[in-house]
């Protein structure tokens, strides 16, 4: 709740007029408690889990040649009912684990100093903090993910997430309840290290889940803007991890590729890509030879 009775009081405290965005924020949040504002995360997560995967559901259901050529595992198809069942399982965990976790974790948000007041952060401040959050989460998630692939961690916890060897968007948050709790740590560590505004925190939680849905989509589209993000893994990178499954010792990172490169856990993926390139070159070469032979026959 903002400590100003009017916009004029807020402007006097800041020593300037409020920006348009700050005016909107004042009008919305002035009489709302910090706890209520924090709980918006529950609504945002519900919308992200429910809406963001829908384009991939439509694409998977259409089975159009225009999209099928971008499917990473084209031989694996999920029916609409199977995708709905996945969504129902995700929602069950959402209402039993994710939502309650959000409701009780507000004291930690207060402790690290995530604020709701004025002034609002600049766009550059938000961007810088989001970069820090993604980097911190990616590094800590990498090591937790490696732990979950040890024999005990996989059999007791992580195997649930790997039930989808060819992942779909709805399967991004599909996991054992213990994994949901454990992976909440790296997600919160960045905001704890570099606390910002509640709006930045909202953006971080939403963007992180949208990114996870993208990497679990099962499609590798060439026009995605993420292709231009340095060291970004993407759907093809993470899909290999699911394809190998329990025996996977590759591609543990959640967002970027630098951890796997530094610690040598991308060798299987790179070796597979090398083999695929070699096979494609051989196929092209044989096609050119056959075409040449055909041209020689015609000339004769």
XYZ file of C-alpha atoms in Angstrom:
300
model
C 0.000 0.000 0.000
C 1.430 3.359 -1.000
C 2.030 5.881 1.808
C 0.456 8.757 -0.103
C -3.090 10.052 0.303
C -3.183 11.697 -3.130
C -1.202 11.839 -6.362
C -0.134 15.341 -5.363
C 1.394 13.939 -2.161
C 3.252 11.343 -4.210
C 4.540 14.004 -6.620
C 5.677 16.151 -3.678
C 7.545 13.201 -2.150
C 9.278 12.442 -5.455
C 10.009 16.094 -6.177
C 8.504 15.814 -9.669
C 5.318 14.936 -11.470
C 4.475 11.261 -11.817
C 5.030 9.641 -15.193
C 2.089 8.109 -17.031
C 3.111 4.631 -15.873
C 3.531 5.812 -12.275
C 0.091 7.435 -12.379
C -1.439 4.159 -13.541
C 0.434 2.302 -10.810
C -0.707 4.772 -8.158
C -4.341 4.551 -9.232
C -4.229 0.766 -9.154
C -2.084 0.028 -6.103
C -2.591 2.961 -3.723
C -5.220 1.188 -1.610
C -4.036 -2.396 -2.092
C -1.826 -4.206 0.395
C 1.622 -5.450 -0.623
C 0.446 -8.987 0.069
C -2.482 -8.604 -2.322
C -0.166 -7.245 -5.022
C 2.257 -10.127 -4.502
C -0.562 -12.654 -4.858
C -1.122 -11.421 -8.406
C 1.570 -13.965 -9.238
C -0.988 -16.727 -8.747
C -3.234 -15.228 -11.433
C -0.319 -14.572 -13.792
C 0.998 -18.128 -13.435
C -2.462 -19.568 -14.018
C -2.821 -17.518 -17.209
C 0.660 -18.431 -18.441
C 0.198 -22.157 -17.763
C -3.228 -22.100 -19.422
C -2.789 -19.724 -22.368
C 0.873 -19.729 -23.473
C 0.883 -23.416 -24.591
C -2.327 -23.080 -26.627
C -0.663 -22.121 -29.953
C 1.432 -25.295 -29.743
C -1.689 -27.336 -28.942
C -3.348 -25.978 -32.084
C -0.245 -26.687 -34.191
C 0.055 -30.219 -32.803
C -3.624 -30.877 -33.456
C -3.638 -29.485 -37.007
C -0.794 -31.749 -38.166
C -0.131 -29.444 -41.079
C 2.881 -29.990 -43.335
C 3.688 -26.291 -42.965
C 4.413 -26.837 -39.252
C 5.355 -30.512 -39.184
C 8.703 -29.798 -40.836
C 9.676 -27.868 -37.687
C 8.648 -30.627 -35.258
C 11.745 -31.946 -33.515
C 10.464 -35.507 -33.005
C 8.034 -35.892 -35.931
C 7.280 -39.557 -35.241
C 5.849 -38.810 -31.787
C 2.317 -37.436 -31.721
C 0.068 -36.663 -28.769
C -3.679 -36.664 -29.176
C -5.766 -33.728 -28.004
C -7.086 -35.803 -25.087
C -3.522 -36.601 -23.987
C -2.622 -32.912 -24.012
C -5.749 -32.101 -22.004
C -4.825 -34.775 -19.478
C -1.374 -33.194 -19.116
C -2.978 -29.791 -18.509
C -5.290 -31.270 -15.856
C -2.286 -32.800 -14.062
C -0.480 -29.446 -14.184
C -3.516 -27.663 -12.769
C -3.793 -30.201 -9.971
C -0.214 -29.419 -8.925
C -0.905 -25.730 -9.416
C -3.788 -25.667 -6.945
C -2.183 -28.098 -4.483
C 1.423 -26.857 -4.543
C 2.186 -23.748 -6.638
C -0.717 -21.608 -5.411
C -0.300 -22.408 -1.702
C 3.469 -21.876 -2.038
C 2.820 -18.393 -3.394
C 0.396 -17.633 -0.570
C 2.845 -18.526 2.207
C 6.087 -17.190 0.700
C 5.288 -13.473 1.045
C 7.477 -13.030 4.174
C 10.532 -13.990 2.108
C 9.613 -11.298 -0.435
C 9.395 -8.743 2.348
C 12.675 -9.951 3.854
C 14.731 -9.469 0.664
C 13.210 -6.034 0.015
C 11.076 -6.358 -3.113
C 9.187 -3.056 -3.107
C 5.812 -1.882 -4.375
C 6.183 1.868 -4.001
C 7.255 4.802 -6.154
C 9.255 5.630 -8.191
C 8.866 2.863 -10.734
C 12.073 1.378 -12.140
C 13.261 2.497 -15.552
C 13.113 0.128 -18.511
C 16.897 -0.302 -18.399
C 16.788 -1.167 -14.683
C 14.102 -3.782 -15.316
C 16.075 -5.248 -18.229
C 19.325 -5.402 -16.238
C 17.647 -7.127 -13.310
C 15.892 -9.628 -15.578
C 19.244 -10.527 -17.159
C 20.692 -11.116 -13.673
C 17.683 -13.228 -12.687
C 17.959 -15.408 -15.792
C 21.715 -15.889 -15.344
C 21.456 -16.761 -11.639
C 18.515 -19.103 -12.172
C 20.219 -20.815 -15.090
C 23.423 -21.510 -13.137
C 21.744 -22.791 -9.964
C 19.127 -24.738 -11.910
C 21.919 -26.439 -13.837
C 23.406 -28.000 -10.703
C 20.058 -28.913 -9.167
C 19.055 -30.517 -12.463
C 22.273 -32.559 -12.499
C 21.514 -33.728 -8.966
C 18.022 -34.775 -10.049
C 19.618 -37.032 -12.659
C 21.498 -39.068 -10.093
C 19.904 -42.458 -9.457
C 17.992 -41.460 -6.313
C 16.914 -38.034 -7.567
C 15.660 -39.376 -10.863
C 13.802 -42.406 -9.545
C 12.170 -40.583 -6.617
C 11.474 -37.175 -8.157
C 12.598 -36.206 -11.647
C 11.253 -39.202 -13.567
C 7.772 -37.605 -13.460
C 8.907 -34.677 -15.595
C 10.561 -37.098 -18.037
C 7.366 -39.034 -18.668
C 7.140 -36.868 -21.791
C 10.113 -37.975 -23.879
C 8.844 -35.686 -26.642
C 7.737 -32.678 -24.584
C 4.822 -30.353 -25.260
C 4.134 -26.850 -23.968
C 1.774 -28.016 -21.219
C 4.499 -30.362 -19.938
C 6.880 -27.523 -18.991
C 5.537 -27.285 -15.393
C 4.568 -30.975 -15.276
C 6.644 -32.344 -12.396
C 6.703 -34.062 -9.019
C 5.580 -31.803 -6.178
C 9.044 -32.007 -4.605
C 10.668 -30.829 -7.829
C 8.308 -27.853 -7.963
C 9.404 -26.867 -4.459
C 13.111 -27.454 -5.121
C 13.184 -25.488 -8.378
C 11.495 -22.578 -6.644
C 14.871 -21.894 -5.004
C 16.798 -20.869 -8.154
C 13.787 -18.896 -9.361
C 13.801 -16.799 -6.181
C 17.575 -16.545 -5.753
C 18.027 -13.830 -8.403
C 15.384 -11.484 -6.942
C 16.886 -12.132 -3.495
C 20.357 -11.119 -4.714
C 19.181 -8.078 -6.700
C 15.744 -7.115 -5.320
C 13.701 -4.799 -7.462
C 10.136 -3.639 -7.870
C 7.121 -5.934 -7.682
C 6.453 -5.254 -11.373
C 9.915 -6.604 -12.210
C 9.201 -9.654 -10.069
C 5.905 -10.245 -11.890
C 7.672 -9.982 -15.248
C 10.409 -12.367 -14.141
C 8.027 -15.097 -12.977
C 5.899 -14.824 -16.126
C 8.824 -14.669 -18.586
C 10.616 -17.595 -16.957
C 7.557 -19.808 -17.362
C 6.916 -18.629 -20.928
C 10.524 -19.474 -21.744
C 10.094 -22.952 -20.227
C 6.954 -23.511 -22.301
C 8.870 -22.470 -25.423
C 11.724 -24.900 -24.749
C 9.234 -27.710 -24.117
C 7.118 -26.921 -27.173
C 8.539 -29.709 -29.340
C 8.954 -27.312 -32.275
C 12.050 -25.460 -33.456
C 10.856 -22.520 -35.534
C 13.577 -20.575 -37.391
C 11.844 -17.206 -37.050
C 11.812 -17.014 -33.230
C 13.486 -13.907 -31.790
C 15.211 -16.119 -29.203
C 17.502 -17.290 -32.027
C 19.267 -13.951 -31.611
C 19.867 -14.269 -27.850
C 23.509 -15.261 -27.186
C 23.961 -18.753 -25.737
C 20.201 -19.399 -25.694
C 19.387 -23.113 -25.763
C 15.843 -23.290 -27.073
C 13.473 -26.132 -27.892
C 15.868 -28.246 -29.953
C 18.514 -28.105 -27.225
C 16.196 -29.144 -24.401
C 14.255 -31.631 -26.502
C 17.417 -33.727 -26.819
C 17.580 -33.945 -23.019
C 14.044 -35.337 -22.889
C 14.686 -37.666 -25.829
C 17.604 -39.348 -24.039
C 15.666 -39.427 -20.761
C 17.001 -41.083 -17.630
C 20.404 -41.821 -19.146
C 20.855 -38.196 -20.205
C 24.135 -36.589 -19.214
C 23.647 -33.671 -21.590
C 21.886 -30.323 -21.725
C 21.047 -29.775 -18.055
C 20.841 -25.977 -18.299
C 17.386 -24.443 -18.199
C 17.888 -21.409 -20.472
C 21.423 -20.885 -21.779
C 24.127 -23.266 -23.028
C 27.268 -21.900 -21.363
C 27.108 -24.149 -18.258
C 26.829 -27.304 -20.346
C 29.732 -26.105 -22.489
C 31.948 -25.152 -19.523
C 31.326 -28.403 -17.645
C 31.331 -30.685 -20.683
C 27.730 -31.829 -20.447
C 26.772 -30.984 -24.011
C 29.043 -33.524 -25.713
C 26.265 -36.013 -26.469
C 24.139 -33.306 -28.046
C 26.992 -31.918 -30.120
C 27.984 -35.423 -31.240
C 24.415 -36.146 -32.359
C 24.291 -32.872 -34.283
C 27.609 -33.716 -35.952
C 26.254 -37.108 -37.056
C 23.048 -35.551 -38.384
C 25.002 -32.977 -40.398
C 27.196 -35.727 -41.833
C 24.151 -37.803 -42.816
C 22.522 -34.785 -44.450
C 25.680 -34.039 -46.421
C 25.881 -37.661 -47.575
C 22.232 -37.598 -48.643
C 22.775 -34.379 -50.567
C 25.886 -35.832 -52.147
C 24.107 -39.022 -53.246
C 21.233 -36.934 -54.588
C 23.612 -34.857 -56.685
C 25.318 -38.008 -58.022
C 21.979 -39.555 -58.969
C 20.981 -36.325 -60.630
C 24.246 -36.273 -62.559
C 23.780 -39.870 -63.699
C 20.264 -39.030 -64.835
C 21.567 -36.085 -66.850
C 24.231 -38.308 -68.464
C 21.594 -40.879 -69.434
C 19.512 -38.156 -71.013
C 22.450 -36.820 -73.002
C 23.223 -40.308 -74.287
